[in-house]
Amino acid sequence: MGVMTSTETPLDEKAIVAAAGQALADISTVRSEVSKVIFGQEHVVENTLVAVLSGGHALLVGVPGLAKTKLVTTLGTVLGLDANRIQFTPDLMPSDILGTEVMDQDENGRRSFRFVKGPVFAQLLMADEINRASPRTQSALLQSMQEYHITVAGQRYDLPSPFHVLATQNPLEQEGTYPLPEAQLDRFLLQVDVLYPDLAAERQILLETTGIAEARATKVIEASRLQEIQKLVRQMPVSDKVVDAILSIVRSARPGQGNTMIDRHVAWGPGPRAGQALMLCARARALYEGRLAPSIDDVHALAEPVLQHRMALTFAARAEGMSVRDVISGLVKQSNA
C-alpha cells in the first residue's frame, strides 16, 4: 500500500516507471556535469540536489573556501535556472532583497509609483553568508521561502517558478554574525554540512584549477524539465514501513515521548515539517540513486541533514560536550536495533 502526497491524479505504475527511467537519465547527466567543476564532496552534491529535486531550500554550512558558492552557481547553470546572488552584510536592508518602489513622472508631469524587483525574483537565489545580515533582513526571506510570493506596499508579487533558496552560512563565531531564527531554519528542507575535501579530491582541485583553462559547467536540462522531475518525486510510492520509520524517528526526537536519552539531552524537537521533509527527500534520494521507491536506509541517511537544524540541546547536554549530531546518531542506532 503506497502513500501519495500529490493533489493531482497519480500516475499508474507503468507511467511512473517510464517517467522515472527518463528522470534517471537526466539526473545522471546532471551529476556528471556537476562533477566536472566540483571535485569530491559527493555527499554535499547529493544532499543539495536532493533538496532541489524535492522542491525545497537548503542551508550549506561550512568554513570559507570550500566551494559552497561555486556549487550553487554550478547547479544554477546545469539545471537551466535563472540565478541571482546576494552577498549578505550587516548593513543589507530588506529592500535590497525584495525590491523597492520608485516614482516615475511622464511627459505630462503625472507621477506614479513603479515597483523595481529585487534579486529575490530568481529561480535560484544564492544567499551567501546569510548569517551576516540582521534579523530584520533575514526575515525578508521568510515569506518568499514559505509562500513563494512577497508583499510590498500592500501589493502581492509572485516569485518565479520553480523558486529555490540555497543559502551558505559560516559556522565560525565571529563578530557581526547573527544566528538564524528557528522559524527561518525550519524553512530549509536540509542543512548540508560542507567539510574539508579528502586528499585525492584536494589534489585534483590543485591540478584542475590552477592552469590556464578551467572547466566550466554547461546547461543540461531546462527549468521546466526540473519541475517535471519534482512532480514525479511527489508521485513516487512510499511503503507503510518507510512511513512508519519516518514517524518513529521524528516523534522519538521530541522530549516527553518516553525516550530517556532525548528527555535528558533535547530541549525541543522537530515538528511535522521535519516528517514532510523526510518523506520528500527520501523519495528524491531514491531517484537520485537509481531506485523507484525509497527505503528505510534513505530515511536513516537523511535523518541528520533533515533534523539537525530543527532540534536544540539542553544546557546540560551542551555542558557534557554533546552535539545534535550525536543525538541523531543515537536515534538512528536505536531504530536499527
Short mmCIF file of N, CA and C in Angstrom, two decimals, residues 167-264:
data_model
loop_
_atom_site.label_atom_id
_atom_site.label_comp_id
_atom_site.label_asym_id
_atom_site.label_seq_id
_atom_site.Cartn_x
_atom_site.Cartn_y
_atom_site.Cartn_z
N ALA A 167 21.28 28.77 0.66
CA ALA A 167 22.00 29.74 1.49
C ALA A 167 23.27 29.10 2.04
N THR A 168 24.29 29.93 2.21
CA THR A 168 25.51 29.46 2.85
C THR A 168 25.66 30.16 4.20
N GLN A 169 26.27 29.46 5.11
CA GLN A 169 26.46 30.01 6.45
C GLN A 169 27.85 29.66 6.96
N ASN A 170 28.52 30.66 7.49
CA ASN A 170 29.83 30.46 8.10
C ASN A 170 29.61 30.06 9.56
N PRO A 171 30.03 28.86 9.96
CA PRO A 171 29.76 28.40 11.32
C PRO A 171 30.69 29.00 12.37
N LEU A 172 31.71 29.72 11.93
CA LEU A 172 32.66 30.28 12.89
C LEU A 172 32.02 31.41 13.68
N GLU A 173 32.28 31.45 14.96
CA GLU A 173 31.77 32.52 15.81
C GLU A 173 32.59 33.77 15.54
N GLN A 174 31.97 34.73 14.87
CA GLN A 174 32.70 35.95 14.54
C GLN A 174 31.83 37.15 14.84
N GLU A 175 32.50 38.26 15.11
CA GLU A 175 31.75 39.50 15.34
C GLU A 175 31.01 39.88 14.06
N GLY A 176 29.78 40.32 14.21
CA GLY A 176 29.00 40.73 13.06
C GLY A 176 28.17 39.63 12.44
N THR A 177 28.04 38.47 13.11
CA THR A 177 27.16 37.42 12.62
C THR A 177 25.95 37.30 13.54
N TYR A 178 24.82 36.92 12.94
CA TYR A 178 23.57 36.80 13.68
C TYR A 178 23.03 35.38 13.50
N PRO A 179 22.73 34.67 14.58
CA PRO A 179 22.16 33.33 14.43
C PRO A 179 20.82 33.39 13.69
N LEU A 180 20.58 32.41 12.84
CA LEU A 180 19.30 32.37 12.14
C LEU A 180 18.18 32.01 13.11
N PRO A 181 17.05 32.69 13.06
CA PRO A 181 15.93 32.35 13.94
C PRO A 181 15.39 30.96 13.62
N GLU A 182 14.83 30.29 14.63
CA GLU A 182 14.35 28.92 14.46
C GLU A 182 13.30 28.83 13.35
N ALA A 183 12.42 29.85 13.26
CA ALA A 183 11.37 29.82 12.24
C ALA A 183 11.96 29.80 10.84
N GLN A 184 13.07 30.52 10.65
CA GLN A 184 13.70 30.52 9.32
C GLN A 184 14.47 29.24 9.07
N LEU A 185 15.13 28.72 10.08
CA LEU A 185 15.84 27.45 9.92
C LEU A 185 14.88 26.35 9.48
N ASP A 186 13.66 26.37 10.04
CA ASP A 186 12.69 25.32 9.74
C ASP A 186 12.24 25.37 8.29
N ARG A 187 12.43 26.52 7.62
CA ARG A 187 12.04 26.63 6.21
C ARG A 187 13.03 25.91 5.30
N PHE A 188 14.22 25.63 5.80
CA PHE A 188 15.20 24.91 4.98
C PHE A 188 14.91 23.42 5.06
N LEU A 189 14.74 22.80 3.91
CA LEU A 189 14.45 21.38 3.86
C LEU A 189 15.59 20.58 4.48
N LEU A 190 16.83 20.96 4.14
CA LEU A 190 18.02 20.26 4.63
C LEU A 190 19.07 21.25 5.09
N GLN A 191 19.84 20.84 6.10
CA GLN A 191 21.09 21.53 6.41
C GLN A 191 22.23 20.63 5.94
N VAL A 192 23.01 21.12 5.01
CA VAL A 192 24.09 20.34 4.41
C VAL A 192 25.41 20.82 4.99
N ASP A 193 26.09 19.97 5.73
CA ASP A 193 27.39 20.31 6.29
C ASP A 193 28.48 20.09 5.25
N VAL A 194 29.26 21.13 4.97
CA VAL A 194 30.33 21.06 3.97
C VAL A 194 31.65 20.95 4.71
N LEU A 195 32.30 19.80 4.59
CA LEU A 195 33.54 19.54 5.31
C LEU A 195 34.74 19.70 4.37
N TYR A 196 35.94 19.61 4.94
CA TYR A 196 37.15 19.70 4.11
C TYR A 196 37.22 18.51 3.15
N PRO A 197 37.74 18.72 1.92
CA PRO A 197 37.84 17.61 0.97
C PRO A 197 38.90 16.60 1.40
N ASP A 198 38.77 15.36 0.91
CA ASP A 198 39.79 14.36 1.21
C ASP A 198 41.03 14.63 0.37
N LEU A 199 42.08 13.86 0.60
CA LEU A 199 43.38 14.10 -0.04
C LEU A 199 43.28 14.02 -1.56
N ALA A 200 42.63 12.99 -2.08
CA ALA A 200 42.55 12.81 -3.53
C ALA A 200 41.79 13.96 -4.19
N ALA A 201 40.69 14.39 -3.55
CA ALA A 201 39.90 15.49 -4.12
C ALA A 201 40.68 16.79 -4.08
N GLU A 202 41.40 17.03 -2.97
CA GLU A 202 42.16 18.28 -2.87
C GLU A 202 43.32 18.30 -3.86
N ARG A 203 43.92 17.14 -4.12
CA ARG A 203 44.96 17.07 -5.14
C ARG A 203 44.39 17.43 -6.51
N GLN A 204 43.18 16.91 -6.82
CA GLN A 204 42.55 17.20 -8.09
C GLN A 204 42.20 18.68 -8.20
N ILE A 205 41.77 19.27 -7.09
CA ILE A 205 41.46 20.70 -7.09
C ILE A 205 42.70 21.51 -7.47
N LEU A 206 43.84 21.17 -6.87
CA LEU A 206 45.08 21.89 -7.16
C LEU A 206 45.46 21.78 -8.63
N LEU A 207 45.32 20.58 -9.18
CA LEU A 207 45.76 20.35 -10.56
C LEU A 207 44.80 20.96 -11.58
N GLU A 208 43.49 20.92 -11.28
CA GLU A 208 42.49 21.32 -12.27
C GLU A 208 42.18 22.82 -12.26
N THR A 209 42.48 23.50 -11.17
CA THR A 209 42.02 24.89 -11.06
C THR A 209 43.14 25.92 -11.09
N THR A 210 44.36 25.49 -11.30
CA THR A 210 45.47 26.46 -11.29
C THR A 210 46.17 26.54 -12.65
N GLY A 211 45.54 25.99 -13.68
CA GLY A 211 46.11 26.07 -15.02
C GLY A 211 45.52 27.22 -15.81
N ILE A 212 45.83 27.25 -17.09
CA ILE A 212 45.32 28.31 -17.96
C ILE A 212 43.82 28.15 -18.19
N ALA A 213 43.41 26.93 -18.49
CA ALA A 213 42.00 26.66 -18.77
C ALA A 213 41.36 25.98 -17.57
N GLU A 214 40.18 26.45 -17.19
CA GLU A 214 39.45 25.86 -16.06
C GLU A 214 38.11 25.35 -16.56
N ALA A 215 37.74 24.15 -16.13
CA ALA A 215 36.50 23.53 -16.59
C ALA A 215 35.29 24.38 -16.19
N ARG A 216 34.32 24.45 -17.09
CA ARG A 216 33.08 25.18 -16.82
C ARG A 216 31.89 24.27 -17.10
N ALA A 217 30.87 24.41 -16.28
CA ALA A 217 29.68 23.60 -16.46
C ALA A 217 28.78 24.20 -17.54
N THR A 218 27.99 23.35 -18.17
CA THR A 218 27.04 23.80 -19.17
C THR A 218 25.64 23.33 -18.80
N LYS A 219 24.63 23.96 -19.38
CA LYS A 219 23.24 23.60 -19.09
C LYS A 219 22.91 22.25 -19.71
N VAL A 220 22.27 21.38 -18.93
CA VAL A 220 21.91 20.06 -19.45
C VAL A 220 20.39 19.85 -19.44
N ILE A 221 19.64 20.56 -18.59
CA ILE A 221 18.18 20.47 -18.62
C ILE A 221 17.60 21.87 -18.48
N GLU A 222 16.33 22.00 -18.79
CA GLU A 222 15.62 23.26 -18.65
C GLU A 222 14.89 23.30 -17.31
N ALA A 223 14.51 24.49 -16.89
CA ALA A 223 13.77 24.64 -15.63
C ALA A 223 12.45 23.87 -15.68
N SER A 224 11.81 23.84 -16.84
CA SER A 224 10.54 23.12 -16.98
C SER A 224 10.74 21.62 -16.77
N ARG A 225 11.87 21.10 -17.22
CA ARG A 225 12.16 19.67 -17.01
C ARG A 225 12.40 19.39 -15.54
N LEU A 226 13.07 20.29 -14.83
CA LEU A 226 13.27 20.13 -13.40
C LEU A 226 11.93 20.06 -12.68
N GLN A 227 10.97 20.89 -13.08
CA GLN A 227 9.65 20.86 -12.46
C GLN A 227 8.94 19.53 -12.71
N GLU A 228 9.13 18.96 -13.89
CA GLU A 228 8.55 17.65 -14.17
C GLU A 228 9.12 16.58 -13.25
N ILE A 229 10.43 16.64 -13.01
CA ILE A 229 11.06 15.67 -12.11
C ILE A 229 10.58 15.89 -10.68
N GLN A 230 10.45 17.14 -10.27
CA GLN A 230 9.93 17.43 -8.93
C GLN A 230 8.52 16.89 -8.75
N LYS A 231 7.69 16.99 -9.79
CA LYS A 231 6.33 16.45 -9.72
C LYS A 231 6.37 14.92 -9.62
N LEU A 232 7.30 14.30 -10.36
CA LEU A 232 7.45 12.85 -10.31
C LEU A 232 7.83 12.39 -8.90
N VAL A 233 8.74 13.14 -8.25
CA VAL A 233 9.17 12.80 -6.90
C VAL A 233 7.97 12.70 -5.97
N ARG A 234 7.02 13.63 -6.09
CA ARG A 234 5.84 13.63 -5.23
C ARG A 234 4.87 12.50 -5.55
N GLN A 235 5.03 11.87 -6.71
CA GLN A 235 4.13 10.78 -7.11
C GLN A 235 4.74 9.41 -6.89
N MET A 236 5.97 9.35 -6.41
CA MET A 236 6.59 8.05 -6.16
C MET A 236 5.93 7.38 -4.96
N PRO A 237 5.66 6.08 -5.05
CA PRO A 237 5.01 5.38 -3.93
C PRO A 237 5.96 5.22 -2.74
N VAL A 238 5.39 5.27 -1.55
CA VAL A 238 6.16 5.08 -0.32
C VAL A 238 5.47 3.98 0.49
N SER A 239 6.23 2.97 0.87
CA SER A 239 5.65 1.85 1.61
C SER A 239 5.28 2.27 3.03
N ASP A 240 4.36 1.52 3.63
CA ASP A 240 3.96 1.80 5.01
C ASP A 240 5.13 1.68 5.97
N LYS A 241 6.06 0.76 5.67
CA LYS A 241 7.23 0.59 6.55
C LYS A 241 8.09 1.85 6.56
N VAL A 242 8.25 2.48 5.40
CA VAL A 242 9.04 3.70 5.33
C VAL A 242 8.32 4.84 6.05
N VAL A 243 7.00 4.94 5.85
CA VAL A 243 6.22 5.97 6.55
C VAL A 243 6.35 5.79 8.06
N ASP A 244 6.25 4.53 8.52
CA ASP A 244 6.37 4.25 9.95
C ASP A 244 7.77 4.63 10.46
N ALA A 245 8.81 4.39 9.65
CA ALA A 245 10.17 4.73 10.05
C ALA A 245 10.32 6.24 10.18
N ILE A 246 9.70 6.99 9.26
CA ILE A 246 9.77 8.45 9.32
C ILE A 246 9.07 8.96 10.58
N LEU A 247 7.87 8.46 10.83
CA LEU A 247 7.13 8.89 12.02
C LEU A 247 7.88 8.52 13.30
N SER A 248 8.47 7.34 13.30
CA SER A 248 9.17 6.87 14.50
C SER A 248 10.36 7.77 14.84
N ILE A 249 11.17 8.08 13.83
CA ILE A 249 12.40 8.84 14.13
C ILE A 249 12.09 10.30 14.43
N VAL A 250 11.07 10.87 13.78
CA VAL A 250 10.71 12.27 14.04
C VAL A 250 10.07 12.41 15.42
N ARG A 251 9.14 11.53 15.73
CA ARG A 251 8.43 11.64 17.01
C ARG A 251 9.33 11.30 18.19
N SER A 252 10.25 10.34 17.99
CA SER A 252 11.14 9.96 19.09
C SER A 252 12.19 11.02 19.36
N ALA A 253 12.35 12.00 18.43
CA ALA A 253 13.32 13.08 18.63
C ALA A 253 12.77 14.20 19.51
N ARG A 254 11.52 14.06 19.94
CA ARG A 254 10.89 15.09 20.77
C ARG A 254 10.90 14.67 22.23
N PRO A 255 11.18 15.61 23.13
CA PRO A 255 11.11 15.28 24.56
C PRO A 255 9.70 14.88 24.95
N GLY A 256 9.60 14.05 25.99
CA GLY A 256 8.30 13.67 26.51
C GLY A 256 7.65 12.52 25.79
N GLN A 257 8.42 11.82 24.94
CA GLN A 257 7.87 10.68 24.20
C GLN A 257 8.36 9.34 24.76
N GLY A 258 8.95 9.37 25.95
CA GLY A 258 9.38 8.13 26.58
C GLY A 258 10.79 7.70 26.26
N ASN A 259 11.55 8.52 25.54
CA ASN A 259 12.94 8.19 25.22
C ASN A 259 13.83 8.90 26.23
N THR A 260 14.49 8.12 27.09
CA THR A 260 15.29 8.69 28.17
C THR A 260 16.42 9.58 27.65
N MET A 261 17.09 9.12 26.59
CA MET A 261 18.21 9.90 26.03
C MET A 261 17.72 11.26 25.53
N ILE A 262 16.59 11.27 24.85
CA ILE A 262 16.05 12.52 24.31
C ILE A 262 15.59 13.43 25.44
N ASP A 263 14.89 12.88 26.41
CA ASP A 263 14.41 13.69 27.53
C ASP A 263 15.56 14.36 28.27
N ARG A 264 16.70 13.70 28.31
CA ARG A 264 17.85 14.24 29.04
C ARG A 264 18.61 15.29 28.25
#
